[in-house]
CSV table of C-alpha atoms in Angstrom, one decimal:
chain,number,residue,atom,x,y,z
A,20,MET,CA,0.0,0.0,0.0
A,21,LYS,CA,1.3,3.4,-0.9
A,22,ARG,CA,2.1,5.9,1.8
A,23,ILE,CA,-0.3,8.7,2.5
A,24,ILE,CA,0.4,12.2,3.6
A,25,GLY,CA,-2.0,13.0,6.4
A,26,LEU,CA,-1.2,16.7,6.6
A,27,LEU,CA,1.0,18.9,4.5
A,28,LEU,CA,0.9,22.5,5.1
A,29,ALA,CA,2.6,24.9,2.7
A,30,PHE,CA,6.1,25.4,4.0
A,31,MET,CA,7.8,28.8,4.2
A,32,LEU,CA,10.8,29.7,6.3
A,33,VAL,CA,9.8,32.6,8.4
A,34,LEU,CA,12.9,34.6,8.7
A,35,VAL,CA,11.3,37.7,10.3
A,36,GLY,CA,11.4,37.3,14.0
A,37,CYS,CA,13.9,34.5,13.8
A,38,SER,CA,16.6,36.9,13.0
A,39,SER,CA,15.6,39.1,15.9
A,40,GLN,CA,16.1,36.4,18.5
A,41,SER,CA,19.3,36.5,20.4
A,42,ASP,CA,22.0,33.8,20.0
A,43,GLY,CA,21.2,32.7,23.5
A,44,SER,CA,17.6,32.2,22.8
A,45,SER,CA,18.4,30.2,19.7
A,46,ALA,CA,20.8,28.1,21.7
A,47,ASP,CA,18.2,27.5,24.4
A,48,ASN,CA,15.7,26.4,21.7
A,49,GLN,CA,18.2,24.0,20.1
A,50,ALA,CA,18.9,22.6,23.6
A,51,LYS,CA,15.2,22.0,24.0
A,52,ILE,CA,15.1,20.2,20.6
A,53,ASP,CA,18.1,18.1,21.6
A,54,SER,CA,16.4,17.0,24.9
A,55,LEU,CA,13.3,15.6,23.2
A,56,LYS,CA,13.0,11.8,23.3
A,57,THR,CA,9.5,10.8,22.2
A,58,MET,CA,7.0,11.9,19.6
A,59,GLY,CA,4.9,13.1,22.5
A,60,ASP,CA,7.7,15.4,23.6
A,61,ILE,CA,7.7,17.0,20.2
A,62,PHE,CA,3.9,17.4,20.1
A,63,ALA,CA,4.1,19.0,23.6
A,64,LEU,CA,5.8,22.0,22.0
A,65,GLY,CA,2.3,22.9,21.0
A,66,ASP,CA,1.9,26.3,19.4
A,67,ASP,CA,5.6,26.7,19.0
A,68,ILE,CA,5.4,24.2,16.2
A,69,SER,CA,4.3,25.2,12.7
A,70,ASN,CA,4.2,23.8,9.2
A,71,GLU,CA,3.6,20.2,10.3
A,72,GLN,CA,3.9,17.3,7.8
A,73,ILE,CA,2.8,13.8,8.8
A,74,THR,CA,3.4,10.9,6.4
A,75,TYR,CA,3.6,7.1,6.8
A,76,ASP,CA,3.3,3.7,5.4
A,77,GLU,CA,2.8,0.4,7.1
A,78,LYS,CA,6.4,0.3,8.3
A,79,LEU,CA,7.7,3.9,8.6
A,80,PHE,CA,6.4,7.1,10.2
A,81,GLY,CA,7.7,10.5,9.3
A,82,TYR,CA,7.0,13.8,11.0
A,83,GLY,CA,8.3,17.2,9.8
A,84,PHE,CA,7.9,20.5,11.7
A,85,GLU,CA,9.2,24.0,11.9
A,86,TYR,CA,10.5,25.3,15.2
A,87,ASP,CA,12.4,28.5,15.8
A,88,GLY,CA,12.7,29.1,12.1
A,89,ILE,CA,14.3,25.7,11.5
A,90,TYR,CA,12.6,22.7,9.8
A,91,TYR,CA,13.2,19.3,11.4
A,92,ARG,CA,12.4,15.7,10.4
A,93,VAL,CA,11.9,12.6,12.5
A,94,LEU,CA,11.7,9.2,10.9
A,95,LEU,CA,11.1,6.0,12.9
A,96,ASP,CA,10.1,2.4,12.4
A,97,LEU,CA,6.5,1.6,13.2
A,98,PRO,CA,5.8,-1.4,15.5
A,99,LYS,CA,3.2,-3.7,13.9
A,100,ASP,CA,0.6,-3.0,16.6
A,101,ILE,CA,1.0,0.8,16.2
A,102,SER,CA,0.9,0.6,12.4
A,103,LYS,CA,-2.3,-1.5,12.6
A,104,LYS,CA,-4.0,1.1,14.9
A,105,ILE,CA,-3.0,3.9,12.5
A,106,TRP,CA,-4.4,2.1,9.4
A,107,SER,CA,-7.6,1.2,11.2
A,108,ILE,CA,-8.5,4.8,11.7
A,109,GLU,CA,-11.7,5.5,9.8
A,110,ASP,CA,-11.2,8.0,6.9
A,111,THR,CA,-14.0,10.5,7.3
A,112,GLY,CA,-12.3,13.2,5.2
A,113,ASP,CA,-11.5,15.3,8.3
A,114,PHE,CA,-7.7,15.4,8.0
A,115,GLU,CA,-7.3,17.5,11.2
A,116,ALA,CA,-9.2,15.0,13.3
A,117,LYS,CA,-7.4,12.0,11.7
A,118,ASN,CA,-4.0,13.5,12.3
A,119,LYS,CA,-4.9,14.2,15.9
A,120,GLU,CA,-5.7,10.5,16.3
A,121,VAL,CA,-2.4,9.5,14.6
A,122,LYS,CA,-0.4,11.7,16.9
A,123,GLU,CA,-2.1,10.2,20.0
A,124,ILE,CA,-1.2,6.7,18.7
A,125,VAL,CA,2.5,7.4,18.1
A,126,SER,CA,3.1,9.8,21.0
A,127,SER,CA,4.8,7.2,23.2
A,128,LEU,CA,7.3,6.1,20.4
A,129,GLU,CA,10.9,7.0,21.0
A,130,PHE,CA,13.2,8.2,18.2
A,131,GLU,CA,16.9,8.1,17.7
A,132,LYS,CA,17.4,11.6,16.3
A,133,ILE,CA,15.8,14.7,15.0
A,134,GLU,CA,17.3,15.7,11.7
A,135,ASN,CA,17.8,19.4,10.9
A,136,LEU,CA,16.6,19.7,7.3
A,137,THR,CA,17.3,23.5,7.1
A,138,GLU,CA,21.0,23.0,7.4
A,139,GLY,CA,21.0,20.5,4.6
A,140,ILE,CA,19.5,22.9,2.0
A,141,PRO,CA,21.9,23.0,-0.9
A,142,SER,CA,23.7,26.3,-1.5
A,143,GLN,CA,23.2,28.1,-4.8
A,144,GLU,CA,26.8,27.4,-5.5
A,145,GLU,CA,26.2,23.7,-5.3
A,146,LEU,CA,23.1,24.0,-7.5
A,147,ASP,CA,24.9,26.0,-10.1
A,148,LYS,CA,27.1,23.0,-10.8
A,149,TRP,CA,24.2,21.4,-12.6
A,150,ILE,CA,24.0,24.2,-15.2
A,151,GLY,CA,24.7,22.9,-18.7
A,152,LYS,CA,23.9,19.3,-17.7
A,153,THR,CA,20.8,17.5,-19.0
A,154,GLY,CA,17.5,16.5,-17.5
A,155,LYS,CA,18.6,12.9,-17.7
A,156,ASP,CA,21.6,13.7,-15.4
A,157,LEU,CA,19.1,14.9,-12.9
A,158,THR,CA,16.8,11.9,-13.1
A,159,ASP,CA,19.7,9.5,-13.0
A,160,ASP,CA,20.6,11.2,-9.7
A,161,GLY,CA,17.2,10.6,-8.3
A,162,TRP,CA,15.4,13.9,-9.1
A,163,THR,CA,11.7,13.5,-9.7
A,164,GLY,CA,9.3,16.0,-11.3
A,165,PHE,CA,5.8,16.9,-10.2
A,166,GLY,CA,4.8,19.7,-12.6
A,167,TYR,CA,6.0,22.2,-15.1
A,168,ASN,CA,5.3,25.6,-16.8
A,169,LEU,CA,6.3,25.3,-20.5
A,170,VAL,CA,5.9,29.0,-21.1
A,171,ASP,CA,8.9,29.7,-18.9
A,172,MET,CA,10.4,26.2,-19.3
A,173,GLU,CA,10.2,25.8,-15.5
A,174,PHE,CA,10.0,22.3,-14.1
A,175,TYR,CA,9.2,21.6,-10.5
A,176,MET,CA,11.3,18.8,-9.1
A,177,ASN,CA,12.1,17.1,-5.8
A,178,HIS,CA,15.4,15.8,-4.6
A,179,GLY,CA,15.5,14.2,-1.2
A,180,PRO,CA,13.2,16.2,1.1
A,181,TYR,CA,13.7,19.4,-0.9
A,182,SER,CA,11.8,21.0,-3.8
A,183,PHE,CA,13.4,23.1,-6.6
A,184,ILE,CA,12.5,25.0,-9.7
A,185,VAL,CA,14.6,23.9,-12.7
A,186,VAL,CA,14.7,26.1,-15.8
A,187,PHE,CA,15.8,24.5,-19.1
A,188,ASP,CA,17.0,26.0,-22.3
A,189,GLY,CA,14.9,25.7,-25.4
A,190,SER,CA,11.2,25.4,-25.8
A,191,LEU,CA,8.5,22.7,-25.9
A,192,THR,CA,5.0,22.5,-27.2
A,193,ASP,CA,3.7,18.9,-27.6
A,194,VAL,CA,4.4,16.8,-24.5
A,195,ASN,CA,1.2,14.8,-24.5
A,196,ASP,CA,1.5,11.3,-23.1
A,197,MET,CA,5.1,11.9,-21.9
A,198,ASP,CA,6.2,11.7,-18.3
A,199,ASP,CA,8.5,14.3,-16.9
A,200,ALA,CA,11.6,12.2,-17.2
A,201,GLU,CA,11.0,11.7,-20.9
A,202,ILE,CA,10.2,15.4,-21.5
A,203,ILE,CA,13.4,16.7,-20.0
A,204,LYS,CA,15.9,14.0,-20.8
A,205,ASP,CA,17.7,15.9,-23.6
A,206,LEU,CA,17.2,19.4,-22.3
A,207,LYS,CA,20.1,21.5,-21.0
A,208,ILE,CA,19.7,23.0,-17.5
A,209,LYS,CA,19.7,26.8,-17.4
A,210,SER,CA,19.3,27.3,-13.7
A,211,ILE,CA,18.2,25.5,-10.5
A,212,THR,CA,16.8,27.3,-7.4
A,213,TYR,CA,15.7,25.9,-4.1
A,214,GLU,CA,12.0,26.5,-3.4
A,215,THR,CA,10.9,24.8,-0.2
A,216,ILE,CA,10.9,21.7,1.9
A,217,GLY,CA,9.2,19.0,-0.1
A,218,ASP,CA,8.1,15.5,0.9
A,219,ILE,CA,10.0,14.4,4.0
A,220,PHE,CA,9.4,10.7,3.4
A,221,PRO,CA,12.4,8.8,2.0
A,222,THR,CA,12.3,8.1,-1.7
A,223,GLU,CA,11.3,4.5,-2.4
């Protein structure tokens, strides 16, 4: 069964306010993050958390969240009994209520680490190394597409937990019945820019 994303709120790094905090405050907040041991500890941060992302399959649970202007990810294996409880939740179409139940079910689970995704965002210098290469080079490296704007030759792509806008040279008109990988395979990369945190779930 494919994984589902229970809740994905549009992610934006909120720099205003974060920059006004003192180094001491940021250090205190990082110490608080480092002290967390269970999913319930994270959820207890309450309103200090924003931009939640919950995603899971039968074996793995992922939780992404923003705290103090930094986006974090937790991945942990789901015990069979916990997985069974999650997948037995009735789907009423109320994502907020469903995710509340999911969080209650996993709250006692311990995790090994909280990963700082913000610090892993590629620099523009790193991204510029792709300029002049082809779309096939990207897909061979695990990049996947999820949309495009042919007017501006912009393709929206994911790599790991990050989303990017890739602009290609040239022009295209007829791309019916072609997947993204086929469309871009021979196109030369003009630019790549980081856009936002994407799907935090590991690529299958």
